[in-house]
Coordinates of C-alpha atoms and ligand atoms in Angstrom, one line a residue:
X1 CA 114.6 101.2 97.5
X2 CA 113.3 104.5 99.0
X3 CA 110.9 104.0 101.9
X4 CA 107.9 105.7 100.1
X5 CA 108.3 103.2 97.2
X6 CA 108.4 100.3 99.7
X7 CA 105.0 101.3 101.1
X8 CA 103.5 101.2 97.6
X9 CA 104.4 97.6 97.0
X10 CA 101.7 95.0 96.6
X11 CA 102.0 91.7 98.6
X12 CA 103.2 89.8 95.6
X13 CA 105.9 92.4 94.8
X14 CA 107.0 92.6 98.4
X15 CA 107.1 88.8 98.6
X16 CA 109.4 88.6 95.6
X17 CA 111.8 91.2 97.0
X18 CA 111.8 89.5 100.4
X19 CA 112.4 86.1 98.9
X20 CA 115.4 87.3 97.0
X21 CA 116.6 89.2 100.0
X22 CA 116.6 92.5 98.2
X23 CA 114.7 94.0 101.1
X24 CA 114.1 92.9 104.7
X25 CA 110.9 92.7 106.6
X26 CA 112.4 95.2 109.1
X27 CA 113.0 97.7 106.3
X28 CA 109.5 97.2 104.9
X29 CA 107.9 97.5 108.3
X30 CA 109.9 100.6 109.2
X31 CA 108.8 102.1 105.9
X32 CA 105.1 101.5 106.7
X33 CA 105.6 102.9 110.2
X34 CA 107.2 106.0 108.8
X35 CA 104.4 106.4 106.3
X36 CA 101.9 106.0 109.2
X37 CA 103.7 108.7 111.1
X38 CA 103.7 110.9 108.0
X39 CA 100.0 110.8 107.0
X40 CA 98.0 109.7 110.1
X41 CA 97.5 113.3 111.3
X42 CA 95.4 113.7 108.1
X43 CA 93.9 110.3 107.5
X44 CA 93.3 109.0 111.1
X45 CA 93.0 105.4 109.9
X46 CA 94.5 103.8 113.0
X47 CA 93.3 103.4 116.6
X48 CA 96.4 101.6 117.8
X49 CA 99.8 101.4 116.3
X50 CA 101.8 98.4 117.6
X51 CA 105.2 99.6 116.6
X52 CA 107.3 97.5 119.0
X53 CA 105.4 94.3 118.3
X54 CA 105.5 94.9 114.6
X55 CA 109.3 95.4 114.6
X56 CA 109.7 92.3 116.7
X57 CA 107.6 90.3 114.3
X58 CA 109.5 91.7 111.4
X59 CA 112.8 90.6 112.9
X60 CA 111.4 87.1 113.5
X61 CA 110.2 87.1 109.9
X62 CA 113.6 88.0 108.6
X63 CA 115.3 85.3 110.6
X64 CA 112.7 82.8 109.1
X65 CA 113.5 84.0 105.6
X66 CA 117.2 83.7 106.2
X67 CA 116.5 80.1 107.2
X68 CA 114.8 79.6 103.9
X69 CA 111.3 79.6 105.2
X70 CA 109.0 82.0 103.4
X71 CA 105.3 81.8 103.1
X72 CA 103.3 84.2 100.9
X73 CA 102.6 86.7 103.8
X74 CA 105.9 86.3 105.7
X75 CA 107.3 89.6 106.8
X76 CA 104.6 91.7 105.1
X77 CA 103.0 94.4 107.3
X78 CA 99.2 94.5 107.6
X79 CA 96.6 96.6 109.4
X80 CA 93.7 94.8 111.1
X81 CA 90.2 96.3 111.7
X82 CA 89.8 96.8 115.4
X83 CA 86.9 94.3 115.6
X84 CA 89.2 91.2 115.5
X85 CA 90.8 90.1 118.7
X86 CA 94.6 90.5 118.8
X87 CA 96.3 88.9 121.8
X88 CA 98.1 91.6 123.8
X89 CA 97.0 94.4 121.5
X90 CA 93.9 96.3 122.6
X91 CA 90.7 95.7 120.6
X92 CA 88.2 98.5 121.0
X93 CA 85.6 98.1 118.2
X94 CA 85.9 101.9 118.2
X95 CA 83.8 101.9 121.3
X96 CA 84.2 103.5 124.8
X97 CA 82.8 100.1 126.0
X98 CA 86.0 98.3 124.9
X99 CA 88.5 101.2 125.0
X100 CA 90.9 99.4 127.3
X101 CA 90.1 95.8 126.4
X102 CA 93.2 93.7 125.7
X103 CA 92.1 90.3 124.4
X104 CA 93.8 87.2 126.0
X105 CA 93.7 85.4 122.6
X106 CA 93.9 85.9 118.9
X107 CA 91.1 85.6 116.4
X108 CA 91.5 82.6 114.1
X109 CA 92.5 84.8 111.1
X110 CA 95.2 86.4 113.2
X111 CA 96.5 83.0 114.2
X112 CA 96.6 82.2 110.5
X113 CA 98.6 85.3 109.7
X114 CA 101.0 84.6 112.6
X115 CA 101.6 81.1 111.3
X116 CA 102.9 82.7 108.2
X117 CA 105.0 85.2 110.2
X118 CA 103.1 88.2 108.9
X119 CA 103.6 91.5 110.6
X120 CA 100.7 93.3 112.4
X121 CA 101.2 97.1 112.3
X122 CA 98.2 98.0 114.3
X123 CA 94.4 98.2 114.5
X124 CA 92.2 100.3 112.3
X125 CA 89.4 102.8 113.0
X126 CA 85.8 101.8 112.2
X127 CA 82.2 102.6 113.0
X128 CA 81.4 101.6 116.6
X129 CA 80.8 97.8 116.7
X130 CA 80.9 98.0 112.8
X131 CA 77.5 99.8 112.7
X132 CA 77.7 102.5 110.0
X133 CA 78.8 103.3 106.5
X134 CA 81.1 106.3 107.0
X135 CA 83.4 105.7 110.0
X136 CA 81.8 108.8 111.6
X137 CA 80.2 106.5 114.3
X138 CA 83.7 105.8 115.7
X139 CA 83.6 106.8 119.4
X140 CA 87.1 108.3 118.9
X141 CA 87.4 110.2 115.7
X142 CA 86.4 109.9 112.0
X143 CA 88.7 108.6 109.4
X144 CA 89.3 110.8 106.4
X145 CA 89.2 109.7 102.7
X146 CA 92.8 109.9 101.3
X147 CA 91.3 111.0 98.0
X148 CA 89.6 114.0 99.5
X149 CA 90.1 114.7 103.2
X150 CA 86.7 116.4 103.5
X151 CA 85.0 113.1 102.5
X152 CA 84.3 109.9 104.4
X153 CA 86.2 106.7 103.5
X154 CA 83.1 104.6 103.8
X155 CA 82.4 102.2 106.6
X156 CA 82.5 100.4 108.7
X157 CA 86.0 99.1 107.7
X158 CA 86.9 102.7 106.7
X159 CA 90.3 102.7 108.6
X160 CA 91.4 99.5 106.8
X161 CA 90.4 100.9 103.3
X162 CA 91.9 104.3 103.9
X163 CA 95.1 102.8 105.4
X164 CA 95.7 100.6 102.3
X165 CA 94.8 103.4 99.9
X166 CA 97.2 105.8 101.7
X167 CA 100.0 103.1 101.6
X168 CA 100.1 102.9 105.4
X169 CA 100.1 99.1 105.0
X170 CA 100.5 96.6 102.2
X171 CA 97.1 95.1 103.0
X172 CA 94.4 95.0 105.6
X173 CA 91.6 92.9 107.0
X174 CA 88.1 94.1 107.4
X175 CA 84.7 92.7 108.3
X176 CA 81.5 92.9 106.3
X177 CA 77.9 92.5 107.7
X178 CA 76.1 94.6 105.1
X179 CA 78.8 96.1 102.9
X180 CA 81.6 97.1 105.4
X181 CA 84.5 95.8 103.3
X182 CA 83.1 96.6 99.9
X183 CA 81.8 100.1 100.4
X184 CA 85.0 101.5 101.9
X185 CA 87.0 99.6 99.2
X186 CA 84.9 101.4 96.6
X187 CA 85.2 104.8 98.2
X188 CA 89.0 104.5 98.6
X189 CA 90.0 102.7 95.3
X190 CA 91.1 99.4 96.7
X191 CA 90.0 95.8 96.2
X192 CA 87.7 94.5 98.9
X193 CA 86.3 90.9 99.0
X194 CA 83.4 89.7 101.2
X195 CA 83.7 85.9 101.1
X196 CA 80.8 83.4 101.2
X197 CA 79.2 83.1 104.7
X198 CA 81.1 80.3 106.4
X199 CA 84.3 80.5 104.2
X200 CA 86.5 82.4 106.8
X201 CA 86.3 81.7 110.5
X202 CA 84.8 84.4 112.7
X203 CA 86.3 83.0 115.8
X204 CA 87.6 86.0 117.7
X205 CA 85.6 88.5 115.6
X206 CA 83.5 90.6 117.9
X207 CA 80.0 89.8 116.9
X208 CA 77.6 92.3 115.4
X209 CA 75.0 90.3 113.4
X210 CA 76.1 86.7 113.5
X211 CA 74.1 85.4 110.6
X212 CA 75.7 88.1 108.3
X213 CA 79.2 88.8 109.5
X214 CA 82.2 87.8 107.4
X215 CA 85.9 88.7 107.5
X216 CA 87.8 89.5 104.2
X217 CA 90.8 91.2 102.7
X218 CA 91.3 94.8 101.5
X219 CA 94.2 95.0 99.1
X220 CA 95.9 97.0 96.4
X221 CA 95.0 94.6 93.6
X222 CA 93.1 91.4 92.8
X223 CA 96.2 89.1 93.0
X224 CA 96.8 90.2 96.6
X225 CA 93.1 89.5 97.4
X226 CA 93.6 85.9 96.3
X227 CA 96.8 85.6 98.3
X228 CA 95.2 86.8 101.5
X229 CA 92.2 84.5 100.9
X230 CA 94.6 81.6 100.5
X231 CA 95.9 82.4 104.0
X232 CA 92.6 83.0 105.8
X233 CA 90.0 80.8 104.3
X234 CA 89.0 77.4 105.7
X235 CA 87.2 75.4 108.3
X236 CA 87.5 76.1 112.0
X237 CA 85.9 73.9 114.6
X238 CA 85.6 77.0 116.9
X239 CA 83.2 78.8 114.5
X240 CA 80.2 76.6 114.2
X241 CA 79.1 78.3 111.0
X242 CA 82.4 77.7 109.2
X243 CA 82.1 75.2 106.4
X244 CA 84.4 72.2 105.9
X245 CA 84.9 72.6 102.2
X246 CA 88.3 72.3 100.8
X247 CA 90.0 75.7 100.1
X248 CA 91.0 76.1 96.4
X249 CA 94.2 77.9 95.4
X250 CA 92.6 81.3 94.8
X251 CA 95.4 82.4 92.5
X252 CA 94.8 79.3 90.4
X253 CA 92.4 80.7 87.9
X254 CA 93.5 84.3 87.7
X255 CA 94.9 84.1 84.3
X256 CA 92.1 82.1 82.7
X257 CA 90.3 85.0 81.2
X258 CA 86.5 85.4 80.9
X259 CA 85.7 84.4 77.4
X260 CA 82.2 83.0 77.2
X261 CA 81.3 83.7 80.9
X262 CA 77.8 84.9 81.4
X263 CA 77.6 88.1 83.4
X264 CA 74.2 89.4 84.4
X265 CA 73.3 93.0 85.1
X266 CA 70.4 93.1 87.6
X267 CA 68.3 96.2 86.7
X268 CA 67.2 96.8 90.3
X269 CA 70.7 97.8 91.3
X270 CA 70.7 100.7 88.9
X271 CA 68.5 102.6 91.2
X272 CA 66.7 106.0 90.9
X273 CA 68.7 108.8 92.4
X274 CA 72.0 107.2 91.4
X275 CA 74.8 109.6 90.5
X276 CA 75.0 109.9 86.7
X277 CA 78.8 109.4 86.8
X278 CA 78.4 106.1 88.6
X279 CA 76.0 104.9 86.0
X280 CA 78.3 106.0 83.2
X281 CA 81.4 104.4 84.8
X282 CA 79.5 101.1 85.2
X283 CA 78.3 101.3 81.6
X284 CA 81.9 101.7 80.4
X285 CA 83.1 98.9 82.7
X286 CA 80.5 96.5 81.5
X287 CA 81.4 97.2 77.9
X288 CA 85.0 96.4 78.8
X289 CA 83.9 93.0 80.2
X290 CA 82.1 92.4 77.0
X291 CA 85.2 93.3 75.0
X292 CA 87.1 90.7 77.1
X293 CA 84.7 88.1 75.9
X294 CA 82.0 87.9 78.5
X295 CA 78.4 87.5 77.4
X296 CA 76.4 90.3 79.0
X297 CA 72.8 89.4 80.1
X298 CA 70.8 92.6 80.4
X299 CA 67.6 90.9 81.3
X300 CA 68.4 89.9 84.8
X301 CA 65.9 90.9 87.4
X302 CA 65.9 90.5 91.2
X303 CA 62.6 92.1 92.2
X304 CA 62.8 91.5 95.9
X305 CA 65.9 93.7 96.1
X306 CA 63.7 96.6 97.1
X307 CA 62.9 94.8 100.4
X308 CA 66.5 94.0 101.3
X309 CA 67.2 97.2 103.2
X310 CA 64.1 96.9 105.3
X311 CA 64.8 93.3 106.1
X312 CA 68.4 94.0 106.9
X313 CA 67.4 96.7 109.4
X314 CA 65.2 94.3 111.2
X315 CA 67.6 91.3 111.1
X316 CA 70.9 93.0 111.8
X317 CA 69.7 95.1 114.8
X318 CA 67.8 92.1 116.2
X319 CA 71.0 90.1 116.3
X320 CA 73.0 93.0 117.5
X321 CA 70.6 93.6 120.4
X322 CA 71.2 90.0 121.5
X323 CA 75.0 90.0 120.9
X324 CA 75.6 93.3 122.7
X325 CA 73.7 92.2 125.8
X326 CA 77.1 90.8 127.0
X327 CA 78.4 94.3 127.7
X328 CA 77.1 94.6 131.2
X329 CA 80.3 96.0 132.9
X330 CA 80.8 92.8 134.8
X331 CA 82.9 90.5 132.7
X332 CA 85.1 92.8 130.6
X333 CA 85.2 96.3 129.1
X334 CA 84.0 99.5 130.6
X335 CA 82.3 99.4 134.0
X336 CA 80.5 102.3 135.5
X337 CA 82.3 102.9 138.8
X338 CA 79.8 104.8 141.0
X339 CA 76.6 102.7 140.9
X340 CA 74.5 102.1 144.0
X341 CA 73.2 98.7 142.9
X342 CA 73.6 96.1 140.2
X343 CA 70.7 97.4 138.0
X344 CA 72.1 100.9 138.0
X345 CA 75.6 99.6 137.3
X346 CA 74.4 97.8 134.1
X347 CA 72.2 100.8 133.0
X348 CA 75.0 103.3 133.5
X349 CA 77.6 101.1 131.9
X350 CA 75.5 100.8 128.8
X351 CA 74.4 104.5 128.9
X352 CA 78.0 105.8 128.9
X353 CA 79.7 102.9 127.1
X354 CA 77.7 102.8 123.9
X355 CA 77.4 105.6 121.4
X356 CA 74.1 106.8 119.8
X357 CA 74.1 104.6 116.7
X358 CA 74.7 101.5 118.7
X359 CA 71.9 102.4 121.1
X360 CA 69.6 103.1 118.1
X361 CA 70.4 99.6 116.8
X362 CA 69.8 97.9 120.2
X363 CA 66.5 99.7 120.5
X364 CA 65.4 98.8 117.0
X365 CA 66.4 95.1 117.5
X366 CA 64.9 94.8 121.0
X367 CA 61.6 96.2 119.7
X368 CA 61.6 93.9 116.7
X369 CA 62.2 90.9 118.9
X370 CA 59.7 91.8 121.6
X371 CA 56.5 89.8 122.3
X372 CA 53.7 90.8 120.0
X373 CA 56.0 92.2 117.4
X374 CA 58.3 89.2 116.8
X375 CA 56.1 87.7 114.1
X376 CA 55.3 91.0 112.4
X377 CA 58.9 92.1 112.1
X378 CA 61.5 89.4 112.7
X379 CA 59.7 86.4 111.3
X380 CA 58.6 88.4 108.3
X381 CA 62.1 89.7 107.7
X382 CA 63.4 86.1 107.8
X383 CA 60.8 85.2 105.1
X384 CA 62.0 88.1 102.9
X385 CA 65.5 86.8 103.4
X386 CA 64.5 83.4 102.1
X387 CA 62.9 85.0 99.0
X388 CA 66.0 87.1 98.3
X389 CA 68.2 84.1 98.6
X390 CA 66.0 82.0 96.3
X391 CA 65.9 84.8 93.7
X392 CA 69.7 84.8 93.6
X393 CA 69.8 81.0 93.3
X394 CA 67.5 81.2 90.3
X395 CA 69.6 83.9 88.6
X396 CA 72.8 81.9 89.1
X397 CA 71.3 79.0 87.1
X398 CA 71.9 81.2 84.1
X399 CA 74.7 83.6 85.1
X400 CA 78.2 82.9 86.3
X401 CA 78.3 86.3 88.1
X402 CA 76.4 89.6 88.4
X403 CA 77.8 93.1 88.1
X404 CA 76.5 96.2 89.9
X405 CA 77.7 99.4 91.4
X406 CA 79.0 99.3 95.0
X407 CA 76.9 102.3 96.0
X408 CA 74.6 104.8 94.2
X409 CA 77.2 107.6 94.8
X410 CA 80.9 108.1 95.3
X411 CA 82.2 109.1 98.7
X412 CA 80.2 111.8 100.4
X413 CA 81.3 114.7 102.7
X414 CA 82.0 114.2 106.4
X415 CA 78.9 115.4 108.2
X416 CA 76.6 115.1 105.2
X417 CA 74.6 112.1 106.4
X418 CA 75.5 111.6 110.0
X419 CA 72.4 113.1 111.4
X420 CA 70.1 111.4 108.9
X421 CA 70.2 107.6 109.6
X422 CA 67.9 106.7 106.7
X423 CA 70.2 108.4 104.2
X424 CA 73.2 106.7 105.8
X425 CA 71.4 103.3 105.6
X426 CA 70.6 103.9 101.9
X427 CA 74.3 104.0 101.1
X428 CA 74.3 100.2 101.4
X429 CA 71.4 99.3 99.1
X430 CA 73.7 97.6 96.6
X431 CA 75.8 95.7 99.2
X432 CA 73.4 94.4 101.9
X433 CA 71.4 91.9 99.7
X434 CA 74.6 90.0 99.3
X435 CA 75.0 89.4 103.1
X436 CA 71.3 88.6 103.4
X437 CA 71.9 85.8 100.8
X438 CA 75.2 84.7 102.3
X439 CA 77.0 84.9 98.9
X440 CA 80.4 86.3 98.0
X441 CA 81.1 89.7 96.3
X442 CA 84.2 91.7 95.4
X443 CA 84.5 95.5 95.0
X444 CA 87.1 96.7 92.5
X445 CA 88.2 100.1 91.2
X446 CA 86.2 101.1 88.1
X447 CA 86.5 104.8 87.5
X448 CA 86.5 108.3 89.0
X449 CA 84.2 111.2 89.4
X450 CA 85.8 114.5 90.4
X451 CA 88.8 112.6 91.7
X452 CA 86.7 110.4 93.8
X453 CA 86.8 106.6 93.2
X454 CA 83.9 104.6 91.8
X455 CA 83.7 100.9 92.7
X456 CA 82.2 98.0 90.8
X457 CA 80.7 95.0 92.6
X458 CA 81.0 91.5 91.2
X459 CA 78.6 89.0 92.9
X460 CA 78.8 85.2 92.7
X461 CA 77.1 82.1 93.9
X462 CA 78.1 80.5 97.2
X463 CA 81.8 79.5 97.2
X464 CA 82.6 81.0 93.8
X465 CA 85.3 83.4 95.1
X466 CA 87.6 82.0 92.4
X467 CA 85.3 83.1 89.6
X468 CA 84.9 86.5 91.1
X469 CA 88.6 86.9 91.4
X470 CA 89.1 85.7 87.8
X471 CA 86.6 88.2 86.4
X472 CA 88.1 91.0 88.6
X473 CA 91.6 90.1 87.5
X474 CA 90.7 90.1 83.8
X475 CA 89.1 93.6 84.2
X476 CA 92.1 94.9 86.3
X477 CA 94.6 93.7 83.6
X478 CA 92.6 95.7 81.0
X479 CA 92.3 98.9 83.1
X480 CA 94.5 101.3 85.1
X481 CA 92.1 102.5 87.8
X482 CA 93.7 100.5 90.6
X483 CA 97.1 102.1 89.8
X484 CA 96.0 105.6 90.6
X485 CA 97.2 106.9 94.0
X486 CA 95.7 109.7 96.1
X487 CA 97.8 112.8 96.5
X488 CA 96.9 113.2 100.2
X489 CA 97.1 116.9 100.4
X490 CA 95.1 119.4 102.4
Ligands
LIG501 N1 76.5 99.9 107.0 C1 75.8 98.7 107.4 C2 75.3 98.9 108.8 O1 75.5 99.9 109.3 C3 76.8 97.5 107.3 C4 77.8 97.5 108.3 C5 78.7 96.3 108.2 O2 78.8 95.7 107.1 N2 79.4 96.0 109.3 O3 74.9 98.0 109.4

């Protein structure tokens, strides 16, 4: 099989070929590395390419397969967002602060991939410490959208989404605190799943906002999303928020169809200022779900949605300000070399180590948590959070799932919003309420506007990933959006 075809395979297709020994993992990994070498000068999805390690892992996978041992992800090359610790491979969080940090251990999700003998190609670009919606806040360089190189890929897992969309890897892992898996998935025409809070261990995930962070897959189709979830979900005693519920087989219900399912359309998510093509694409997608047998409930209302953005920008920066206090130049990471005393060492380390968006978040969070303001901001935001959660609980008494856009617009131009934090924050209005409520949601391809992808979000109650995958799968079977590939020219 020619190497450009190999890169386009899904996990399931690659697995079949590996199992029947029609291809080897080394061939597949080489094909991915060649593709990376080919397109990276335009996409810039990767911060580190671990060529040697990847080829070594591929050889090991091949010898496992020869011995008759093949797990679903064995020998299949993946890219990992650079916020997850990878033993022996530097993990930068796209920050000068961690530019040369090589973790001594693997994140739990990486251990799980390694148990299956998966291949890790490298680490992907992101907004610094996962703070952003466009990848422009990377301390190193922005990632470009494979569909239009002058556009952002979305953030903060933009490198992971762009890498999968450009066929640099068969799949990728990302993290999602306010939309960082789903938004780039939507902007790049791939499938991105944010699992329920507690479903996937965050051990070894560099913390941004600990009450919101989750890890999840970015894949070329819904089946692959289920396959990766099977590999990474489950309890971990080293993440105190991980939940000891049994992990279902996420592929189990994919073919069950959606006849009779009740899908709500919350009106607050079809916001003013929304791009008309996005509204139209969602309308068409919802009709398709209806044709497939779902009952559409147009009367769903989540009135507290309008407070979600404000609450998020108190809660997430507050947690970030506490989590990022550890970067003092003493234990690991960047350390300012010419300080006269310890206070100056810490100050200068943070002054030169962090970029402007990270500093903005630390200041916002420190302010919200400070004496005299704590009740007015942080406590109030927590109360809003409870209201938002309760509202979702009520809606899920009558709906199996909700459908919304991923973002009010398709991908925007590089440079368009980077100097206007409020406009950048508004990109996430449809995704952040989901993290605030701790519930799962998936982003799937649902149309195009001027050759730029439009994503649809399907939201579910806690631990209903199976239902989301089932709806997404039924829709994917009935449409061709996910099969379109970017031309990557220019
Ligand atoms: N864009 C949001 C933020 O900047 C969400 C980021 C994320 O999900 N990691 O905080």
